[in-house]
Short mmCIF file of C-alpha atoms and ligand atoms in Angstrom, two decimals:
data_model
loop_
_atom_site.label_atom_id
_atom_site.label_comp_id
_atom_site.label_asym_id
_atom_site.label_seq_id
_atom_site.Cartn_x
_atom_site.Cartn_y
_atom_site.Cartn_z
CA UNK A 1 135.15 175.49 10.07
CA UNK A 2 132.42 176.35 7.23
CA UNK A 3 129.28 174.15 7.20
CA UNK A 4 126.51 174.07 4.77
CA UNK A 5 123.09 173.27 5.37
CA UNK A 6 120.35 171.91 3.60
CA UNK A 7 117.20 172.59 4.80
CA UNK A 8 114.25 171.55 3.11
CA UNK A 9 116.33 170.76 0.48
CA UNK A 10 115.36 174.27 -1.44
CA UNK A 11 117.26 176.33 0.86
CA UNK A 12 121.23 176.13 1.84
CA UNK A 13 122.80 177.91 4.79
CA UNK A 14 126.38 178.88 5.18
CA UNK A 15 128.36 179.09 8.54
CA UNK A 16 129.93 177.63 11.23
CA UNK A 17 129.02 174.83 13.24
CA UNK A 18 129.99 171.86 15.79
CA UNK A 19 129.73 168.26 15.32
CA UNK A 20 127.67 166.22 12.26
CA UNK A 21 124.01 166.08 12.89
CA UNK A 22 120.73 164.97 10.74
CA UNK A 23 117.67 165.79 12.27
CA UNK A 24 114.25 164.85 11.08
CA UNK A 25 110.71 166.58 11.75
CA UNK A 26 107.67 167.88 10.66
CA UNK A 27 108.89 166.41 7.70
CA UNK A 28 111.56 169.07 7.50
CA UNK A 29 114.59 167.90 6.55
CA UNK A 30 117.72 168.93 8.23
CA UNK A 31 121.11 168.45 7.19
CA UNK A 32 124.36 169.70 8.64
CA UNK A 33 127.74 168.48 7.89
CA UNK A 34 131.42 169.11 8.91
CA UNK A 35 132.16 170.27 12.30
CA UNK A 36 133.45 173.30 14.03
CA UNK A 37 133.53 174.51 18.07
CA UNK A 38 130.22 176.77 17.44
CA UNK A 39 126.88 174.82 17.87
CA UNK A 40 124.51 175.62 15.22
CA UNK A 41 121.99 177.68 17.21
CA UNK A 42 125.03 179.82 18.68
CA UNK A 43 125.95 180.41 15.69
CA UNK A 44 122.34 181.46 14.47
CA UNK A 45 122.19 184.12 16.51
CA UNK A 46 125.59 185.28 16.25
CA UNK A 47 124.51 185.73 12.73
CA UNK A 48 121.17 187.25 13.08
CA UNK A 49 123.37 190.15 15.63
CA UNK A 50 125.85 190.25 12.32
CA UNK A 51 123.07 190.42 9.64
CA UNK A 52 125.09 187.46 8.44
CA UNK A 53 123.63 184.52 6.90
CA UNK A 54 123.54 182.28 4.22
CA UNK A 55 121.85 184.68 1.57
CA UNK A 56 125.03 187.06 2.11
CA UNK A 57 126.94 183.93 0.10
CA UNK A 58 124.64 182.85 -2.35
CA UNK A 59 124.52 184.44 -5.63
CA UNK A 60 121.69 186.88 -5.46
CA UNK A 61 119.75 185.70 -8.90
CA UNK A 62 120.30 182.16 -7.41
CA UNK A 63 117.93 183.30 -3.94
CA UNK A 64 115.31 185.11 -6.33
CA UNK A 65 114.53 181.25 -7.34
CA UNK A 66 111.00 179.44 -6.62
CA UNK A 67 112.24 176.13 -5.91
CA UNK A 68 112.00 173.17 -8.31
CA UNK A 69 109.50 170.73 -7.61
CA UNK A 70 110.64 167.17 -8.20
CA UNK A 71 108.61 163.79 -9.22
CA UNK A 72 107.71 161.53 -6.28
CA UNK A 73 110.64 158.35 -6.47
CA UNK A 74 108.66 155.15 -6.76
CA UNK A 75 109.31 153.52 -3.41
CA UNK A 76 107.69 157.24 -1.92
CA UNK A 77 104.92 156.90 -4.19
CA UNK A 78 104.36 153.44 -3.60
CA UNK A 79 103.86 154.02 0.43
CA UNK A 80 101.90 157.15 0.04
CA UNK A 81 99.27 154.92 -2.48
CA UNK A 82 99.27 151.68 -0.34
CA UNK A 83 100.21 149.80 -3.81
CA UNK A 84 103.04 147.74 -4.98
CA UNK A 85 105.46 149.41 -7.08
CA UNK A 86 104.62 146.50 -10.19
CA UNK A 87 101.23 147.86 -9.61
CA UNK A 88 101.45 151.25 -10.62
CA UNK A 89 102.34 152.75 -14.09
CA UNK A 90 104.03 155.81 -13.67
CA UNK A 91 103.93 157.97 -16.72
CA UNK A 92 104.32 161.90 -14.74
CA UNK A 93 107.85 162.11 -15.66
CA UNK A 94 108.36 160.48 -19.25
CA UNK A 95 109.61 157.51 -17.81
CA UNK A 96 109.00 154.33 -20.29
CA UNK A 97 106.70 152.17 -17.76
CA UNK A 98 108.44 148.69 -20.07
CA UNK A 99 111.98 149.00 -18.58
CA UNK A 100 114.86 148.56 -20.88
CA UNK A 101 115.11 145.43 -23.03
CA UNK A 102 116.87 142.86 -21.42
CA UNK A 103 119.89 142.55 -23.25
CA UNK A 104 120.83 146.33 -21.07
CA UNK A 105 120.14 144.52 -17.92
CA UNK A 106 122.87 141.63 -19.33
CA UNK A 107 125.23 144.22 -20.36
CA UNK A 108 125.09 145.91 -16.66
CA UNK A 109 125.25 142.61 -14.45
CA UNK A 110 128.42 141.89 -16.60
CA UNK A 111 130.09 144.64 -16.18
CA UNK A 112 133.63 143.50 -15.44
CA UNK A 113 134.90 147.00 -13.52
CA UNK A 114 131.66 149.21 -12.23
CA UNK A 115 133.72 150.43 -9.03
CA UNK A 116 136.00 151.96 -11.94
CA UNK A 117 134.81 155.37 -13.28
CA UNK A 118 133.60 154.93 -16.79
CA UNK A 119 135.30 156.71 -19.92
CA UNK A 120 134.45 160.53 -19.28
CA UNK A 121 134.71 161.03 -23.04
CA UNK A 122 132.34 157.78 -23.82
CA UNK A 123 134.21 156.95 -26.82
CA UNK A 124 132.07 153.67 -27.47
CA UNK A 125 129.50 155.08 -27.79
CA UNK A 126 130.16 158.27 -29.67
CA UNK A 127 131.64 155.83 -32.21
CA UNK A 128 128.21 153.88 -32.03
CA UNK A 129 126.30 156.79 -32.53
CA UNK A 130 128.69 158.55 -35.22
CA UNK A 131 127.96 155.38 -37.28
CA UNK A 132 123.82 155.42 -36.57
CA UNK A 133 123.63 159.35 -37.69
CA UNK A 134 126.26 159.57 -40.50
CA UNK A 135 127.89 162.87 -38.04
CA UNK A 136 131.46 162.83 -36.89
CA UNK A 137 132.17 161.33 -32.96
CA UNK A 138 134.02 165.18 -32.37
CA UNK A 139 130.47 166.71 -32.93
CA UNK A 140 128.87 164.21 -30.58
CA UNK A 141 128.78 165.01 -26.56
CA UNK A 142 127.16 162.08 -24.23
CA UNK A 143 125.46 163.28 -20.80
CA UNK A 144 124.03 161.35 -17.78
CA UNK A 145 120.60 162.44 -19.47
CA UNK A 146 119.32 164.80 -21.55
CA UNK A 147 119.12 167.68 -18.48
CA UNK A 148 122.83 167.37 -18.20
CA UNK A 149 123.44 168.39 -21.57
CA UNK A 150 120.55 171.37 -21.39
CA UNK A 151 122.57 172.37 -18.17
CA UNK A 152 125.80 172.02 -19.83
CA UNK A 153 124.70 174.37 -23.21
CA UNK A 154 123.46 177.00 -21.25
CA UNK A 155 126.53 177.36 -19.10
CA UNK A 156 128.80 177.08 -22.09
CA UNK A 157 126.96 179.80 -23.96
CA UNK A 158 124.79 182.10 -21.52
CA UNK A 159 126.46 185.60 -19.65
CA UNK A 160 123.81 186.88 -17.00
CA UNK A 161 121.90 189.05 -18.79
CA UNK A 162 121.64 187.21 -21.93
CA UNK A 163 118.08 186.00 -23.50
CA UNK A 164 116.87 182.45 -23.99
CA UNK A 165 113.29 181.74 -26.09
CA UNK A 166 111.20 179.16 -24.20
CA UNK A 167 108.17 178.20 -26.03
CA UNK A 168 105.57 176.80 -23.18
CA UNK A 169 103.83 174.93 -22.54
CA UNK A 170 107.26 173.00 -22.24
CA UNK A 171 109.88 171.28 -20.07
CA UNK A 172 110.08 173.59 -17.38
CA UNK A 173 114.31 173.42 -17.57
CA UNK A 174 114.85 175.69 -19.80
CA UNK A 175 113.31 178.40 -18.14
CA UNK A 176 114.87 177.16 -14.45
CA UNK A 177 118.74 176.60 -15.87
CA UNK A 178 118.11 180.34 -17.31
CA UNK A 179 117.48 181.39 -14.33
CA UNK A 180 120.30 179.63 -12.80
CA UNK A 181 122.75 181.23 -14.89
CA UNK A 182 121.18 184.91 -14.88
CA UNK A 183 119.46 184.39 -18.14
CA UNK A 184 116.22 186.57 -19.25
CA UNK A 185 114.04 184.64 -20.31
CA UNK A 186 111.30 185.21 -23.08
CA UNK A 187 108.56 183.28 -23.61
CA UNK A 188 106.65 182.70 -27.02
CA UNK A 189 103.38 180.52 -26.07
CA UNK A 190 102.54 177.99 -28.34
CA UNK A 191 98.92 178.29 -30.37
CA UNK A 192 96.07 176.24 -28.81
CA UNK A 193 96.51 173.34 -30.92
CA UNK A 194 100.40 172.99 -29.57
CA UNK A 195 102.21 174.26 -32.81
CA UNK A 196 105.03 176.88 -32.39
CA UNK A 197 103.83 180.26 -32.89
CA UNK A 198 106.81 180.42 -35.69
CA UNK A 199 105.97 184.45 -36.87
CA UNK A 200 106.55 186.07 -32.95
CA UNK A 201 109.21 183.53 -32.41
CA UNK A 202 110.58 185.32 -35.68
CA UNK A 203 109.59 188.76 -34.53
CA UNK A 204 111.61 187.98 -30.81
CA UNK A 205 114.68 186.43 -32.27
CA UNK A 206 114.99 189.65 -34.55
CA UNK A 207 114.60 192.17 -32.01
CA UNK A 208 116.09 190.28 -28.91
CA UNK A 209 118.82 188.06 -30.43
CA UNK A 210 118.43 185.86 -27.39
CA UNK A 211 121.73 183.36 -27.59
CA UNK A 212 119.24 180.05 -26.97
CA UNK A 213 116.35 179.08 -28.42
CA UNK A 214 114.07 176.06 -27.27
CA UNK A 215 111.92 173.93 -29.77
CA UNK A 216 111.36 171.10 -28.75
CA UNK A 217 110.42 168.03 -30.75
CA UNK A 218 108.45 166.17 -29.63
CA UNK A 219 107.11 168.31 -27.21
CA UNK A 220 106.36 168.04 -23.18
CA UNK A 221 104.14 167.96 -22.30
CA UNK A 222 102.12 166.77 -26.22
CA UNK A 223 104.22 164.96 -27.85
CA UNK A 224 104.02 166.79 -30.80
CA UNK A 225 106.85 166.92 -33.36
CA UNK A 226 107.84 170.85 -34.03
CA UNK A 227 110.37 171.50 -37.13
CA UNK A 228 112.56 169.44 -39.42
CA UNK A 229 116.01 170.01 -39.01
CA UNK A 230 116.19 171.59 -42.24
CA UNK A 231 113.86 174.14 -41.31
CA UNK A 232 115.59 175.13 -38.08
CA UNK A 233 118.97 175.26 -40.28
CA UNK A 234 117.20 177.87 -42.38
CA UNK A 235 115.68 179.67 -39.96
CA UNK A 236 118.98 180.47 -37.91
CA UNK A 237 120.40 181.00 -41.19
CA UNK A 238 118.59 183.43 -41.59
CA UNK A 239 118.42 185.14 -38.18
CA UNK A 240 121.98 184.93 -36.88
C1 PLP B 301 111.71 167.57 -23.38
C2 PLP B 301 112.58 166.95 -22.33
N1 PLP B 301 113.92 167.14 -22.40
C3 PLP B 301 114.73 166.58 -21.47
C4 PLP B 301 114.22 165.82 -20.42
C5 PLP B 301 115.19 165.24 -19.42
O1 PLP B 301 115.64 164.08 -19.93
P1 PLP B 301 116.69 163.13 -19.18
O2 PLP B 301 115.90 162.22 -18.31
O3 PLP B 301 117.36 162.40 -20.31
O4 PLP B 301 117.62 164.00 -18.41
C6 PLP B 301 112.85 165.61 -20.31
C7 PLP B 301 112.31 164.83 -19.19
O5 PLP B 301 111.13 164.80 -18.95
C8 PLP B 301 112.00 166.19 -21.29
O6 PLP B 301 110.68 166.03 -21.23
#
């Protein structure tokens, strides 16, 4: 029976293995599920005599990876600073520290069904937002967050091999779901004062013709608002 392990949470090992275990220490983390007739060390050594292991599975670009470092949650951050969780203000991850008004707390405690899986299509509010921006609901797509929908573009339009601009400093996504789906990835700093460096983004787009391109307004880590939407219209425009 296959089993896959999570170790450290940055690494995953494939193979076989006996009964469920979780085992905690020097604050490794250690998780192995399903169950097979082969205890995990066996099998680690049957698989270091095989030159088997988990990297034989994993897609090779996907092992070349540093690992993504995640925020702190606020109940870890909380016990590591000895303060209350209302005492801290927690602004590392573009969080907004005032909590959503109330009326979204109302509209959650009502909810008459949350064991039922919402609309995947969110047609409510597409419809909302098709009537806030003036743009047809067909050329509107909800995510669970903004990352799903980064995630979801570059699997939709990136082969491995194919070139994404990233413009740092910036959200560091762009450059790790490139990576994730084989993507080059060529970066265009941006000029001391945080402004896109708009003639070498030019220069790349016309020799590269990378399929993605990353401006983003306002910026992370500044803030700073990059082009108007009529200028990015007229810049692909021209380029593409
Ligand atoms: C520029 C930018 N895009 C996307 C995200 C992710 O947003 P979400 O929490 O909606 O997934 C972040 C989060 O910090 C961000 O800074």
């Amino acid at each position: 029976m296959g089993v896959i392990e999570l170790c450290n949470i940055s690494s995953i090992c494939i193979g076989r293995a006996k009964p469920s275990s979780l085992i905690e220490g020097n604050r490794r983390r250690r998780i192995t599920c399903m169950a097979s007739s082969v205890s995990v060390q066996e099998e680690e050594s049957h698989q270091q005599k095989q030159g088997v292991n988990g990297g034989s599975f994993i897609r090779t670009h996907l092992l070349k990876l540093s690992p993504y470092q995640p925020i702190l949650p606020f109940e870890v951050l909380s016990t590591r600073l000895g303060r209350k969780p209302e005492d801290i203000v927690k602004l590392d991850a573009n969080e907004n520290p005032y909590g959503p008004p109330p009326e979204v707390n109302e509209a959650l405690g009502a909810m008459k069904f949350p064991y039922i899986y919402p609309d995947p299509e969110s047609r409510t509010l597409r419809a909302a937002l098709a009537e806030d921006s003036g743009l047809e609901s067909e050329y509107i797509l909800a995510g669970c967050g903004a990352d799903e929908l980064i995630d979801l573009i570059m699997r939709c339009v990136l082969d491995p091999g194919d070139k994404i601009v990233d413009c740092p400093p910036t959200f560091t996504m762009y450059e790790f779901d490139a990576a994730v789906n084989g993507a080059g990835v060529i970066k265009v700093p941006r000029n001391p004062d945080f402004s896109l460096d708009v003639e070498r983004i030019a220069e790349v787009v016309e020799r590269e013709k990378p399929k993605c391109i990353f401006l983003t307004s306002p910026n992370n880590p500044d803030g700073r608002f990059s082009w108007t939407k009529s200028r990015i219209w007229s810049f692909s425009t021209e380029y593409y």
